[in-house]
Short mmCIF file of C-alpha atoms in Angstrom, two decimals:
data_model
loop_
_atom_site.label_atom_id
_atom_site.label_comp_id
_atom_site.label_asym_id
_atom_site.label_seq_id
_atom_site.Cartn_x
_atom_site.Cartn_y
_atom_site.Cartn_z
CA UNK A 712 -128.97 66.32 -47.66
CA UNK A 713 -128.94 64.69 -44.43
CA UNK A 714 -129.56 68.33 -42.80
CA UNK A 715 -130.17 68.12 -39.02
CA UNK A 716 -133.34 70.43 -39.52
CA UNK A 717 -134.64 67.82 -42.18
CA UNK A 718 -133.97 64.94 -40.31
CA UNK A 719 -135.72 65.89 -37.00
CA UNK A 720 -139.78 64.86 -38.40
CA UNK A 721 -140.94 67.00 -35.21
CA UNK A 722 -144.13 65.57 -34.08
CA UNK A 723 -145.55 66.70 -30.39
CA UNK A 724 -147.85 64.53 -29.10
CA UNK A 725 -150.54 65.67 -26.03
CA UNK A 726 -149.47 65.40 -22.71
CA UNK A 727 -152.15 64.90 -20.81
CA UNK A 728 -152.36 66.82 -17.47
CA UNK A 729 -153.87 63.82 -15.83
CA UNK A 730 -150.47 62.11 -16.71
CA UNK A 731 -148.09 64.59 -14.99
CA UNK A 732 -150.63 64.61 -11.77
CA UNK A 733 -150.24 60.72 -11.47
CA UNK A 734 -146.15 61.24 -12.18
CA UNK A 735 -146.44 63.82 -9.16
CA UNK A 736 -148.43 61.60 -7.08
CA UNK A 737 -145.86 58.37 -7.83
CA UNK A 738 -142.52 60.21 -7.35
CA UNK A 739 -143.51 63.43 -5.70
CA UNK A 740 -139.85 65.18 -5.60
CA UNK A 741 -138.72 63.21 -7.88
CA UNK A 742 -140.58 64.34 -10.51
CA UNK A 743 -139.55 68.25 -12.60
CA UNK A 744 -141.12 70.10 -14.97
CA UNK A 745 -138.72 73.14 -13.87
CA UNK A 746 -137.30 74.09 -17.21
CA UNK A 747 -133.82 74.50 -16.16
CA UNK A 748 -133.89 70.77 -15.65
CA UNK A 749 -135.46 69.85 -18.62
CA UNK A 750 -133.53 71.79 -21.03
CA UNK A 751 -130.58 69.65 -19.43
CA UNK A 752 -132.25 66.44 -20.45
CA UNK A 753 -133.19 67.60 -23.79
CA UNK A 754 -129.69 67.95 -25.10
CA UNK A 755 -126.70 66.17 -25.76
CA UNK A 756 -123.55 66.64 -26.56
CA UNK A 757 -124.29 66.77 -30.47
CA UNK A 758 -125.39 70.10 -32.35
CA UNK A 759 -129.11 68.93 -33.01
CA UNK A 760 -131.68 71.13 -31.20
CA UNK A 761 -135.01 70.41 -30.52
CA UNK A 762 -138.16 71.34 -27.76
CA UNK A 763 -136.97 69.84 -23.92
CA UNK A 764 -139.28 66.70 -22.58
CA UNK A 765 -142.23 68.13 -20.57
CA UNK A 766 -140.94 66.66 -17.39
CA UNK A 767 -137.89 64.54 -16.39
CA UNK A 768 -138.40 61.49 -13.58
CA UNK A 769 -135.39 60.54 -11.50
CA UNK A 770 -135.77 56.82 -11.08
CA UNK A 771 -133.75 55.43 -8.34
CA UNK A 772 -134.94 51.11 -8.82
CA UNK A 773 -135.82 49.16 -11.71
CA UNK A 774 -140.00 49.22 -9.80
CA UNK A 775 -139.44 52.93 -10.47
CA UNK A 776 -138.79 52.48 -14.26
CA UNK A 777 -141.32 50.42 -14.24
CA UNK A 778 -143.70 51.99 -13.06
CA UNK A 779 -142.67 55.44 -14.89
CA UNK A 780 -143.06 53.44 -18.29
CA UNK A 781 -146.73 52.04 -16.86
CA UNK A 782 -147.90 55.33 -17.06
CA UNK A 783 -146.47 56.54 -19.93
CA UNK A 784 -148.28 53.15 -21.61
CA UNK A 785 -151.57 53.92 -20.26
CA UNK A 786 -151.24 57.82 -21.51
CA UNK A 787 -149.76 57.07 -24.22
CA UNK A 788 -146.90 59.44 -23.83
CA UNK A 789 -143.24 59.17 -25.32
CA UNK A 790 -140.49 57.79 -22.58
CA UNK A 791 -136.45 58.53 -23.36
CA UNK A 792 -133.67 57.23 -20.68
CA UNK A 793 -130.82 59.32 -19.82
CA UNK A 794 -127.97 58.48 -18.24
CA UNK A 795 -124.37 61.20 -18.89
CA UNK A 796 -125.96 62.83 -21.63
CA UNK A 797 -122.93 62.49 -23.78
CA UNK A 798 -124.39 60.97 -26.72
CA UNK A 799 -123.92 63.03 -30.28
CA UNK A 800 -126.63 61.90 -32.60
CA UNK A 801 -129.60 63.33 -31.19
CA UNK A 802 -130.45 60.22 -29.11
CA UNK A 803 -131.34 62.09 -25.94
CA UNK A 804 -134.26 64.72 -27.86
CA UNK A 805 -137.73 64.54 -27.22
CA UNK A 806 -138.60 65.06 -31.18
CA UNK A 807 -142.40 63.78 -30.06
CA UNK A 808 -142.68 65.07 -26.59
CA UNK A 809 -142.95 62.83 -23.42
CA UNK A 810 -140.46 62.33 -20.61
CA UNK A 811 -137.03 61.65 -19.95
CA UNK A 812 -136.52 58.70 -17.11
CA UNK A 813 -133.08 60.30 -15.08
CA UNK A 814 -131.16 56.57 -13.79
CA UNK A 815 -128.04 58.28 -13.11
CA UNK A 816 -129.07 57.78 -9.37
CA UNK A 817 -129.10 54.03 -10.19
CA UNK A 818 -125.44 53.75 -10.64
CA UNK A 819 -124.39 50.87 -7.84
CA UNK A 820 -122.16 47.65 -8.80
CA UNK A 821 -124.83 45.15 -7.49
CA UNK A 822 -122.74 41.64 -7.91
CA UNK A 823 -119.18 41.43 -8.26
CA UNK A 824 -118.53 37.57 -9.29
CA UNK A 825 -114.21 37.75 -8.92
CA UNK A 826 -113.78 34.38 -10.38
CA UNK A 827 -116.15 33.70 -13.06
CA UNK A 828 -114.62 37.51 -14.02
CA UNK A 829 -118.60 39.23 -14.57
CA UNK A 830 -120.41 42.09 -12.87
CA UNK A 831 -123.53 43.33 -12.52
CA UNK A 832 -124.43 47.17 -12.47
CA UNK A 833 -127.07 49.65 -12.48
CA UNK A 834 -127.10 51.51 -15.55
CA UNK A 835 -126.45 55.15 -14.47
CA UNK A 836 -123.01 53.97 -13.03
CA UNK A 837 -120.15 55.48 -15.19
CA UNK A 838 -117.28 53.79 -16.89
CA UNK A 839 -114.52 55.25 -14.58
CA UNK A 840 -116.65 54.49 -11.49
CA UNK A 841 -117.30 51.07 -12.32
CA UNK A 842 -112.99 50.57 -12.81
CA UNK A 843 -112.51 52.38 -9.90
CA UNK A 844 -114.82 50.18 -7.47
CA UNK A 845 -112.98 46.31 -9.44
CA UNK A 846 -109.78 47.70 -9.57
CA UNK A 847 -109.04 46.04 -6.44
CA UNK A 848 -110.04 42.39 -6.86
CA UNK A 849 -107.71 42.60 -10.00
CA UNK A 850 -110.08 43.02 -12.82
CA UNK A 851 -111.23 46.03 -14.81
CA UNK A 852 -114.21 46.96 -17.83
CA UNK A 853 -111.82 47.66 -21.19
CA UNK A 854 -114.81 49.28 -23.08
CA UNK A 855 -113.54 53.10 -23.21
CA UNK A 856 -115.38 55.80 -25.76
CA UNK A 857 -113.37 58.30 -24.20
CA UNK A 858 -116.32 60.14 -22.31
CA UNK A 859 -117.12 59.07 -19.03
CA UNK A 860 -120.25 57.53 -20.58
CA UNK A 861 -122.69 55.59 -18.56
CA UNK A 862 -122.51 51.63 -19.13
CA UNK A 863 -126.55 52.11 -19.88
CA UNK A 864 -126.04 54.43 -22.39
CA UNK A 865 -122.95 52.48 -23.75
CA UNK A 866 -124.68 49.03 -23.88
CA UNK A 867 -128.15 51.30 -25.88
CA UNK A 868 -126.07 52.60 -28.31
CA UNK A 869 -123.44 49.36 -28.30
CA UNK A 870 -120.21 51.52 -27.94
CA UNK A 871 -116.68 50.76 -28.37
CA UNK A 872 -113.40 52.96 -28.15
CA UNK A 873 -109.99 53.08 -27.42
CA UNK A 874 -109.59 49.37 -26.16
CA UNK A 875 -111.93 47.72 -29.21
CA UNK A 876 -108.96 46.51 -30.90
CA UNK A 877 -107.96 44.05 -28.33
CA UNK A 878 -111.43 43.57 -26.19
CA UNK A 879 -114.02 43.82 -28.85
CA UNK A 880 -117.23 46.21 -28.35
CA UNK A 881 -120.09 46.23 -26.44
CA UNK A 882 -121.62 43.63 -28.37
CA UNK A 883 -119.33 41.13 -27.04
CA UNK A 884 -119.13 41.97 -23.13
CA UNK A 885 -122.81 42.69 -22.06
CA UNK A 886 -123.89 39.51 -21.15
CA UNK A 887 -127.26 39.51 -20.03
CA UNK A 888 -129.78 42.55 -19.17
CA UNK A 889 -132.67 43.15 -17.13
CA UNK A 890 -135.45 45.41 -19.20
CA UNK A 891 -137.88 47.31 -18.45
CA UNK A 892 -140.69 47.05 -21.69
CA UNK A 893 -142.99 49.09 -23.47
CA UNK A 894 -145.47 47.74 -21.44
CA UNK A 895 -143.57 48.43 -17.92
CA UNK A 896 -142.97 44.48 -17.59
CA UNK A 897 -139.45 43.31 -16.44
CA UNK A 898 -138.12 40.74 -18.46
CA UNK A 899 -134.35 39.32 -18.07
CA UNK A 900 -132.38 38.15 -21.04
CA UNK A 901 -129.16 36.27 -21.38
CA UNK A 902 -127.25 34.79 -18.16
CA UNK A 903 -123.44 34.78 -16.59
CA UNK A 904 -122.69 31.48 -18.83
CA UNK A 905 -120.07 31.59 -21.22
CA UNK A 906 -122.61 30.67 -24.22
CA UNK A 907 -125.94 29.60 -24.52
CA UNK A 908 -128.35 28.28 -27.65
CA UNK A 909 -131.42 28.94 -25.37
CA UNK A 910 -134.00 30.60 -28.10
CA UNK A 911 -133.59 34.05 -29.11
CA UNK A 912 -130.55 36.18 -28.67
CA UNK A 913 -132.51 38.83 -26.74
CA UNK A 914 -129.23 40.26 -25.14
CA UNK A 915 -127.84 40.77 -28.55
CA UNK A 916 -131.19 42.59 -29.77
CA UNK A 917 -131.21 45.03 -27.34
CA UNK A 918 -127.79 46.19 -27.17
CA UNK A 919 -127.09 49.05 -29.91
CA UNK A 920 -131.15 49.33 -29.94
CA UNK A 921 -130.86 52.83 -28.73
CA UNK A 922 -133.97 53.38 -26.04
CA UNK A 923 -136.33 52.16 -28.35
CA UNK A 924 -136.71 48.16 -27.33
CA UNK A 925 -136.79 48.62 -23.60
CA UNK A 926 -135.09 50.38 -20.94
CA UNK A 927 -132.15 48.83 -19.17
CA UNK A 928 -132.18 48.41 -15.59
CA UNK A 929 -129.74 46.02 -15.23
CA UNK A 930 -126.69 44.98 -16.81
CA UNK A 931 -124.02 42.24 -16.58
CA UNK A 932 -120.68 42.59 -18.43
CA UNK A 933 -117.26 40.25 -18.73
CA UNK A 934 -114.52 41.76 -16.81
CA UNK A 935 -110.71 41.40 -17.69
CA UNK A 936 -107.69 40.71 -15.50
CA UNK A 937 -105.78 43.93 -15.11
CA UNK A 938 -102.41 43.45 -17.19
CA UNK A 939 -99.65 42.88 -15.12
CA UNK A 940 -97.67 45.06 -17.58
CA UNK A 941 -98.34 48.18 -19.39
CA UNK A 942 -96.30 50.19 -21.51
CA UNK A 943 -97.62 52.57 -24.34
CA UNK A 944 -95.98 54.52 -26.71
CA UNK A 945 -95.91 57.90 -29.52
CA UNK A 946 -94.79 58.12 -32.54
CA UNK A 947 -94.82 60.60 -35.44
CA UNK A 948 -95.06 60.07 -39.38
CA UNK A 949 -94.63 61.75 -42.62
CA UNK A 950 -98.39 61.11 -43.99
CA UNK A 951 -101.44 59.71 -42.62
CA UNK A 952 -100.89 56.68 -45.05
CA UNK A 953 -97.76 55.56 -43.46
CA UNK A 954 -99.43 55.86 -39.81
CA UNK A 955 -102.32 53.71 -41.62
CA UNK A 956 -99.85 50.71 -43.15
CA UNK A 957 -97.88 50.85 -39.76
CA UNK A 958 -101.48 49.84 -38.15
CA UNK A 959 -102.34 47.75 -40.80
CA UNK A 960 -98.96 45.71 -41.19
CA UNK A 961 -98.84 45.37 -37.20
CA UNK A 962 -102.67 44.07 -37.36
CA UNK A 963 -101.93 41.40 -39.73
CA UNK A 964 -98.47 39.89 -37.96
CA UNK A 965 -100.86 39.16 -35.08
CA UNK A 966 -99.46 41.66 -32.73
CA UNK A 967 -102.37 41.96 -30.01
CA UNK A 968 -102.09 45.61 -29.46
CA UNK A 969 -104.48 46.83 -26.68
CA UNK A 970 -104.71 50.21 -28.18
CA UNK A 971 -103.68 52.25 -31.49
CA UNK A 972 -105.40 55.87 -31.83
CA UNK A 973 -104.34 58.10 -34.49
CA UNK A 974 -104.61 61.96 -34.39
CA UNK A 975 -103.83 64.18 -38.19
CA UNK A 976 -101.64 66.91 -37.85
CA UNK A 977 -103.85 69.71 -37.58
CA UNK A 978 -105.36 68.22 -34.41
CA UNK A 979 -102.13 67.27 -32.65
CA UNK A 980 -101.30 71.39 -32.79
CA UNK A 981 -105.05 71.68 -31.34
CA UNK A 982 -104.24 68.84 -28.54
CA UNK A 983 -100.92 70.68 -27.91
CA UNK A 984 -102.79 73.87 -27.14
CA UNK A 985 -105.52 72.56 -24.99
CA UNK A 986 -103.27 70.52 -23.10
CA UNK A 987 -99.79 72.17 -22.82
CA UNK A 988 -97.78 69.07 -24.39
CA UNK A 989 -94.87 69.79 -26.94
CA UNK A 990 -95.84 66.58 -29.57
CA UNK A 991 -94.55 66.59 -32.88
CA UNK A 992 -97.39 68.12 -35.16
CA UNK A 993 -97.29 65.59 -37.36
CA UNK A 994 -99.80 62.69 -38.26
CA UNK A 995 -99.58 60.33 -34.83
CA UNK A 996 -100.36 57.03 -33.47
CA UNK A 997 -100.68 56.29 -29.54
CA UNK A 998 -100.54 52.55 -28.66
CA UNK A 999 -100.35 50.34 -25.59
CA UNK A 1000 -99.83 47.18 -25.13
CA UNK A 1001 -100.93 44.44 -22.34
CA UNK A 1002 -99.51 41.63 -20.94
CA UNK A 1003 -96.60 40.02 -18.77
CA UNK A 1004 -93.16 42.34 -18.82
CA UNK A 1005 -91.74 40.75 -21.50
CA UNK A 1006 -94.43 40.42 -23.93
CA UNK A 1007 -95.05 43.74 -23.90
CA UNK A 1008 -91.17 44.43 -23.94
CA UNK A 1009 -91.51 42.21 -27.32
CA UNK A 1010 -94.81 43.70 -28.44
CA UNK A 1011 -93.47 46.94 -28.35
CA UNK A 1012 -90.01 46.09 -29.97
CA UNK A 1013 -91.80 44.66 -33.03
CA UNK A 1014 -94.54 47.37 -33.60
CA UNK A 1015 -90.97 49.76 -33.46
CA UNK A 1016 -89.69 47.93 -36.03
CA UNK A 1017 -92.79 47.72 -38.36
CA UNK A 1018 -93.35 51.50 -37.90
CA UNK A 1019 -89.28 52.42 -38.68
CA UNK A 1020 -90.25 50.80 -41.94
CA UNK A 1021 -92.62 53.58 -42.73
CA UNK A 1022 -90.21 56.34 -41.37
CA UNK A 1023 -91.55 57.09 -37.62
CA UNK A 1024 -89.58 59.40 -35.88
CA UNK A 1025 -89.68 60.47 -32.51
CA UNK A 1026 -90.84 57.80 -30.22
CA UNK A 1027 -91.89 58.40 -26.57
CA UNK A 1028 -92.32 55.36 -24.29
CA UNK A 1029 -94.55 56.55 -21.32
CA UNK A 1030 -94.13 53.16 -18.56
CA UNK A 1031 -95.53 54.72 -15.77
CA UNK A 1032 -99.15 55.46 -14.76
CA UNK A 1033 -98.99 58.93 -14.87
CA UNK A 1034 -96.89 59.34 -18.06
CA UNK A 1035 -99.66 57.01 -20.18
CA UNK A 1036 -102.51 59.35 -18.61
CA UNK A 1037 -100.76 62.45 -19.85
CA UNK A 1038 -100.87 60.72 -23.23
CA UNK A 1039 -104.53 59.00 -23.75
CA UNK A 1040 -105.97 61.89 -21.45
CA UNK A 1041 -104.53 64.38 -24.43
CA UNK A 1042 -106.36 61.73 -26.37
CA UNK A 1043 -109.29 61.88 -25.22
CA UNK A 1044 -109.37 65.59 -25.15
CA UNK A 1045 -109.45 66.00 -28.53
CA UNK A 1046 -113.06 66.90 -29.12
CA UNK A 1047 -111.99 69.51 -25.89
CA UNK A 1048 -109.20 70.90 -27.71
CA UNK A 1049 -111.34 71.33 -31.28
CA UNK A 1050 -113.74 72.93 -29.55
CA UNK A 1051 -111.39 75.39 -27.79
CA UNK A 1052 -109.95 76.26 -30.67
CA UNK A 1053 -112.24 78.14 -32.21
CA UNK A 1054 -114.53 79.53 -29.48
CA UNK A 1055 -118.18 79.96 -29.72
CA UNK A 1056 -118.54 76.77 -32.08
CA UNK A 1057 -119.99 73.40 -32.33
CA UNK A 1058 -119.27 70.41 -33.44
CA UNK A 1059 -120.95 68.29 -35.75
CA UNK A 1060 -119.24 65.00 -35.19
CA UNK A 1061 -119.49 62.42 -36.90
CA UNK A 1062 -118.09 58.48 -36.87
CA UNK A 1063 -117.54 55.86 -39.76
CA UNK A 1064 -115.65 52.76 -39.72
CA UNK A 1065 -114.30 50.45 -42.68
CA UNK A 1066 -112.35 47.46 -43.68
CA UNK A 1067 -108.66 48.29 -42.45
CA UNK A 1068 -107.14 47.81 -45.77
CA UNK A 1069 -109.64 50.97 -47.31
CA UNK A 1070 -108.86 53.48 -44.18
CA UNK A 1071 -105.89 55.16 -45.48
CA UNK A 1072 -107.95 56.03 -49.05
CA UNK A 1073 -111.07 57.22 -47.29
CA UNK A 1074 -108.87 58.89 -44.75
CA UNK A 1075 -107.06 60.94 -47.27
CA UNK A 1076 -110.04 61.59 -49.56
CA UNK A 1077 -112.05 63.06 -46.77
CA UNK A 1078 -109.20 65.24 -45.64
CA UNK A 1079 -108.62 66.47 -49.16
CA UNK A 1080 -112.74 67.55 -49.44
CA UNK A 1081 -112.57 68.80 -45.72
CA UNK A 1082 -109.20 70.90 -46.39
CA UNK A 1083 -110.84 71.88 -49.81
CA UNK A 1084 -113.97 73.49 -48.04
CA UNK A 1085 -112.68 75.42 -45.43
CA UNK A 1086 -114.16 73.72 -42.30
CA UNK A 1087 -112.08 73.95 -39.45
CA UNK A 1088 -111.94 70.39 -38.29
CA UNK A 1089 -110.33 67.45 -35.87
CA UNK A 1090 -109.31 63.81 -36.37
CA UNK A 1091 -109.00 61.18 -34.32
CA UNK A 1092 -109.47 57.32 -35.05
CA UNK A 1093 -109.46 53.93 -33.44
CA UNK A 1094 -107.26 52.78 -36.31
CA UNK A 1095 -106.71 49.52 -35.64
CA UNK A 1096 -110.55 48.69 -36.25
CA UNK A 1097 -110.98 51.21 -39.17
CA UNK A 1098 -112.82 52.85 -37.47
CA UNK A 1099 -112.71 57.42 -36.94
CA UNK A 1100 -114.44 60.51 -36.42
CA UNK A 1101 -114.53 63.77 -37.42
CA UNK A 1102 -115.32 66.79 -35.63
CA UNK A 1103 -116.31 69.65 -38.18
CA UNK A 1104 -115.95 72.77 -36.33
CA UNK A 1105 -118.93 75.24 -37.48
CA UNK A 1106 -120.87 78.66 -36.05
CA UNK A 1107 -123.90 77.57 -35.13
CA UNK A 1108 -125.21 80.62 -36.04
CA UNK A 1109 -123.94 80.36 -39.73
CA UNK A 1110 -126.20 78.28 -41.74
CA UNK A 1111 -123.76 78.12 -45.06
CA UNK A 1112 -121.17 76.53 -42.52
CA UNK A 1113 -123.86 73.93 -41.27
CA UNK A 1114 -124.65 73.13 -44.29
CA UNK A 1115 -120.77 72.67 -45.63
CA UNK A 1116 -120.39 70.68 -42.88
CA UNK A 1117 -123.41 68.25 -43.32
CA UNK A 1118 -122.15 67.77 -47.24
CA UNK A 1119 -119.18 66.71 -45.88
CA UNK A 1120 -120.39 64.49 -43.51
CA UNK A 1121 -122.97 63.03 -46.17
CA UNK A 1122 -120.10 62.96 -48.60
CA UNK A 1123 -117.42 60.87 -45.66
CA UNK A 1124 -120.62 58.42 -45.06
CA UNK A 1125 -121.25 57.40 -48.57
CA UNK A 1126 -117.39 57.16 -49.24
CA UNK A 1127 -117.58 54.62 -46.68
CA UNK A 1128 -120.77 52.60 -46.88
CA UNK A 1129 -119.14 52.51 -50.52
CA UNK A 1130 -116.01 50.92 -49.27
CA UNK A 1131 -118.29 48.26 -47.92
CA UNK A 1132 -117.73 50.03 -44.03
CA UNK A 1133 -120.59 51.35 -42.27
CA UNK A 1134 -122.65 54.69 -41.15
CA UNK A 1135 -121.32 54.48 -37.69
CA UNK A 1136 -119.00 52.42 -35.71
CA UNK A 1137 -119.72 53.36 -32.38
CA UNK A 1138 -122.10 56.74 -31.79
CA UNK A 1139 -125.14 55.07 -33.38
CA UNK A 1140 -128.18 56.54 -35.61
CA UNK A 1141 -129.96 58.17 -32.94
CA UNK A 1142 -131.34 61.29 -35.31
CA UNK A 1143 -128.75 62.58 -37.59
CA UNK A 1144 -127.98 59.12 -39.31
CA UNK A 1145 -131.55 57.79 -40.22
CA UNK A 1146 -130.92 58.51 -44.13
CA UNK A 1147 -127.30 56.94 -44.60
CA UNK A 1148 -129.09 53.70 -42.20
CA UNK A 1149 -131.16 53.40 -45.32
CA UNK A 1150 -128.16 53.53 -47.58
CA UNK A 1151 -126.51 51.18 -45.66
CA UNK A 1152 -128.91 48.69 -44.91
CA UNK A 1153 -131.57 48.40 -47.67
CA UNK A 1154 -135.56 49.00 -47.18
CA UNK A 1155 -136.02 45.20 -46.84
CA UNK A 1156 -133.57 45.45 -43.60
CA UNK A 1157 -135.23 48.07 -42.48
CA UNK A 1158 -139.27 46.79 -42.38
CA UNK A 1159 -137.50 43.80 -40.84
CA UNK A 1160 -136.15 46.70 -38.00
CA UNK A 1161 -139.69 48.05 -38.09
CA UNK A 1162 -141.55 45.09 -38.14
CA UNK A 1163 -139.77 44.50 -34.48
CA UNK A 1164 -140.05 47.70 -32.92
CA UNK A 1165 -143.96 47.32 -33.83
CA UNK A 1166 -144.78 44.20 -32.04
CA UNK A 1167 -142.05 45.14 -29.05
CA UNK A 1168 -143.42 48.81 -28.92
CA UNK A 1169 -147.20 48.86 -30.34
CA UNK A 1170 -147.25 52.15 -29.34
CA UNK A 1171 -144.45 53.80 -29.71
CA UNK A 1172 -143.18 55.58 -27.12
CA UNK A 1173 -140.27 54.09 -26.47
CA UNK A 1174 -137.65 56.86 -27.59
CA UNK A 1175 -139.61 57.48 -31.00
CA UNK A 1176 -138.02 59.22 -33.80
CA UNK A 1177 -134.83 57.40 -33.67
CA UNK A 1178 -132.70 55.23 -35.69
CA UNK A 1179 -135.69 55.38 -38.45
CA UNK A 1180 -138.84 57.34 -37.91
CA UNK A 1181 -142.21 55.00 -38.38
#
């Protein structure tokens, strides 16, 4: 059993005193031990608990990093970046002491470059900021996990979302990084060209490495043209599996759908709640489309005439601004509305992704075992990737519901390694998904993994414990 309690291998280290006196004397203010603020950087948004980091530094330049992670080399003491804190896999817990490095106050676009369509950022700037301060040269970041994640914390954990279908993941738009090492050295990887066979894809390594390679200071991604059009629409089906074929049909004649999320039943009555909207409570797909008026007037018309095949009913075109953010903002709610519905509980949440033409199977078989057990849950996916999540909705306080909930999340991640899909599509290992890593990967795979965070991290205090535990 992948049991959060199991999984957690808590081992302290010493903080030495003389460390937190030369943190004081190097960033002064700027350096807490007051527990309020370091309970708030030893959580996320996931149901893992564990001991708070013994003090949090609020790092405001890349020399500050730097110099934070000098110390913690020299003392030998665990370091762990935070940026939102929204992660869900326990990537944010001190599991062997140390520090948590705060670079939300690093959150400025540093180099806007309109016509080669790239930006540099800090890595504590959040996804809606960074939209909000291109929008007006034309060009916006499509990544979009749905939380207001920071863009360092998206590129460590090599998120995707909403948009993925169309724009691809993180993997494919950070360009090039500036890191701060084990060692407190700051190396740059990767540049603004459109591809390069220049040694090592260091850029590639680091994104999705979670905290434990290096910690990014800065970060340049590929920007998009805003569409000049925009339409999205709602529809309703019978089953999930004629939502699923809609997706999958529309997918394979080509249609370059910008977005296609689908929410079960159970949670469009949640999302209807939370939200105040009247939707149908049936299974449901949100798309939009991109492009010039009349490709998406012909996008749309064809995805219509796919999904009539498979009996939708009820379609709602939203063309305006406000009408699509009243749709992907219900959306995006989702893990809101779960939440809400059954106060007082948390929600282990969990993310899998497979080959498009095995979603509607695993779909339905891990509906049948999560309707069979009694777990309140959600569901929400980024269909047209294969990729979903599941929120199951337990007491924290009841440990027969934890553990329900954990067989069902150990039985949903073996269904789908076993469909040749994978652990996780976008949250990463962080804590919780060390075991099914294994599964997925093979020991050989692993060492490899090892064998790198060794002779990157000799001593391993760059966010230790997670994705496998050495």
């Amino acid at each position: 059993m992948n049991a959060p309690t199991a999984a957690l291998h808590l081992q302290p280290r010493a903080i030495p005193q003389a460390f937190l006196d030369a943190l004081a004397a190097r960033f002064g203010s700027r350096c807490s031990t007051a527990q309020a603020v370091r309970e708030q950087h030893g959580r996320d948004e996931g149901s893992i608990q564990a001991p708070p980091p013994a003090a949090v530094v609020y790092a405001e330049s890349t020399q500050d990093v730097a110099d934070a992670v000098q110390l913690a080399d020299q003392y030998e003491v665990p370091v762990i970046a935070y940026g939102a804190g929204s992660s869900l896999e326990g990537h944010l817990l001190a599991v062997q002491g140390g520090i948590s490095i705060d670079v939300s106050r690093m959150n400025q676009v540093l180099r806007v470059n309109a016509e080669d369509m790239t930006v540099t950022v800090q890595p504590g700037i959040l996804r809606k900021q960074l939209n909000d301060a291109i929008k007006d040269q034309g060009l916006f970041f499509p990544i979009d996990p749905g939380a207001d994640a920071s863009i360092g914390g998206m590129t460590s954990t090599r998120a995707s979302g909403t948009n993925a279908v169309r724009y691809g993941t993180m993997r494919e738009n950070v360009l090039a990084l500036e890191v701060v090492t084990a060692q407190g050295r700051i190396i740059r990887t990767g540049n603004r060209a459109k591809k390069s066979a220049a040694g090592y894809d260091l850029t590639r390594l680091m994104v999705g490495s979670e905290g434990t390679l290096g910690i990014f200071t800065e970060i340049t991604l590929r920007l998009f043209p805003l569409p000049e059009a925009v339409s999205a629409a709602v529809c309703s089906f019978p089953t999930i599996a004629d939502a699923v074929h809609t997706v999958i049909q529309t997918i394979q004649m080509g249609v370059p759908i910008a977005r296609v999320e689908l929410v079960d039943a159970a949670t469009v009555a949640m999302v209807n709640k939370h939200s105040n909207l009247t939707l149908r409570e049936e299974p449901m797909l949100l798309m939009e489309f991109h492009g010039s008026p009349n490709g998406v007037k012909e996008q749309a018309e064809m995805v219509q005439d796919i999904a009539a095949e498979f009996d939708a009913k009820g379609f709602e075109w939203a063309d305006t601004p406000e009408e699509r953010t009243r749709l992907f903002t219900a959306r995006h709610n989702a893990y809101f509305a779960g939440i809400q519905s059954r106060p007082g509980c948390r929600s282990i949440t969990t993310d899998t992704c497979v080959p498009i033409s095995r979603l509607a199977d695993c779909l339905l078989e891990s509906i049948d075992e999560v309707n069979a057990s009694g777990i309140p849950y959600f569901l929400v996916g980024h269909v047209g990737d294969g990729n979903f999540h599941f929120g199951y909705l337990i007491d924290p306080d009841n440990a027969d519901e934890r553990h329900r909930a954990e067989a069902l999340n150990h039985a949903l991640v073996r269904r789908a390694i076993a469909m040749e899909g994978t652990c996780t599509g976008e949250h990463g290992i962080g804590i919780h998904k060390q075991d099914f890593l294994r599964e997925e990967c093979g020991d050989g795979a692993i060492a490899m993994m090892a064998a790198i965070k060794q002779a990157l991290d000799p001593k391993n205090i760059l966010n230790p414990g997670k994705i496998f535990t050495l």
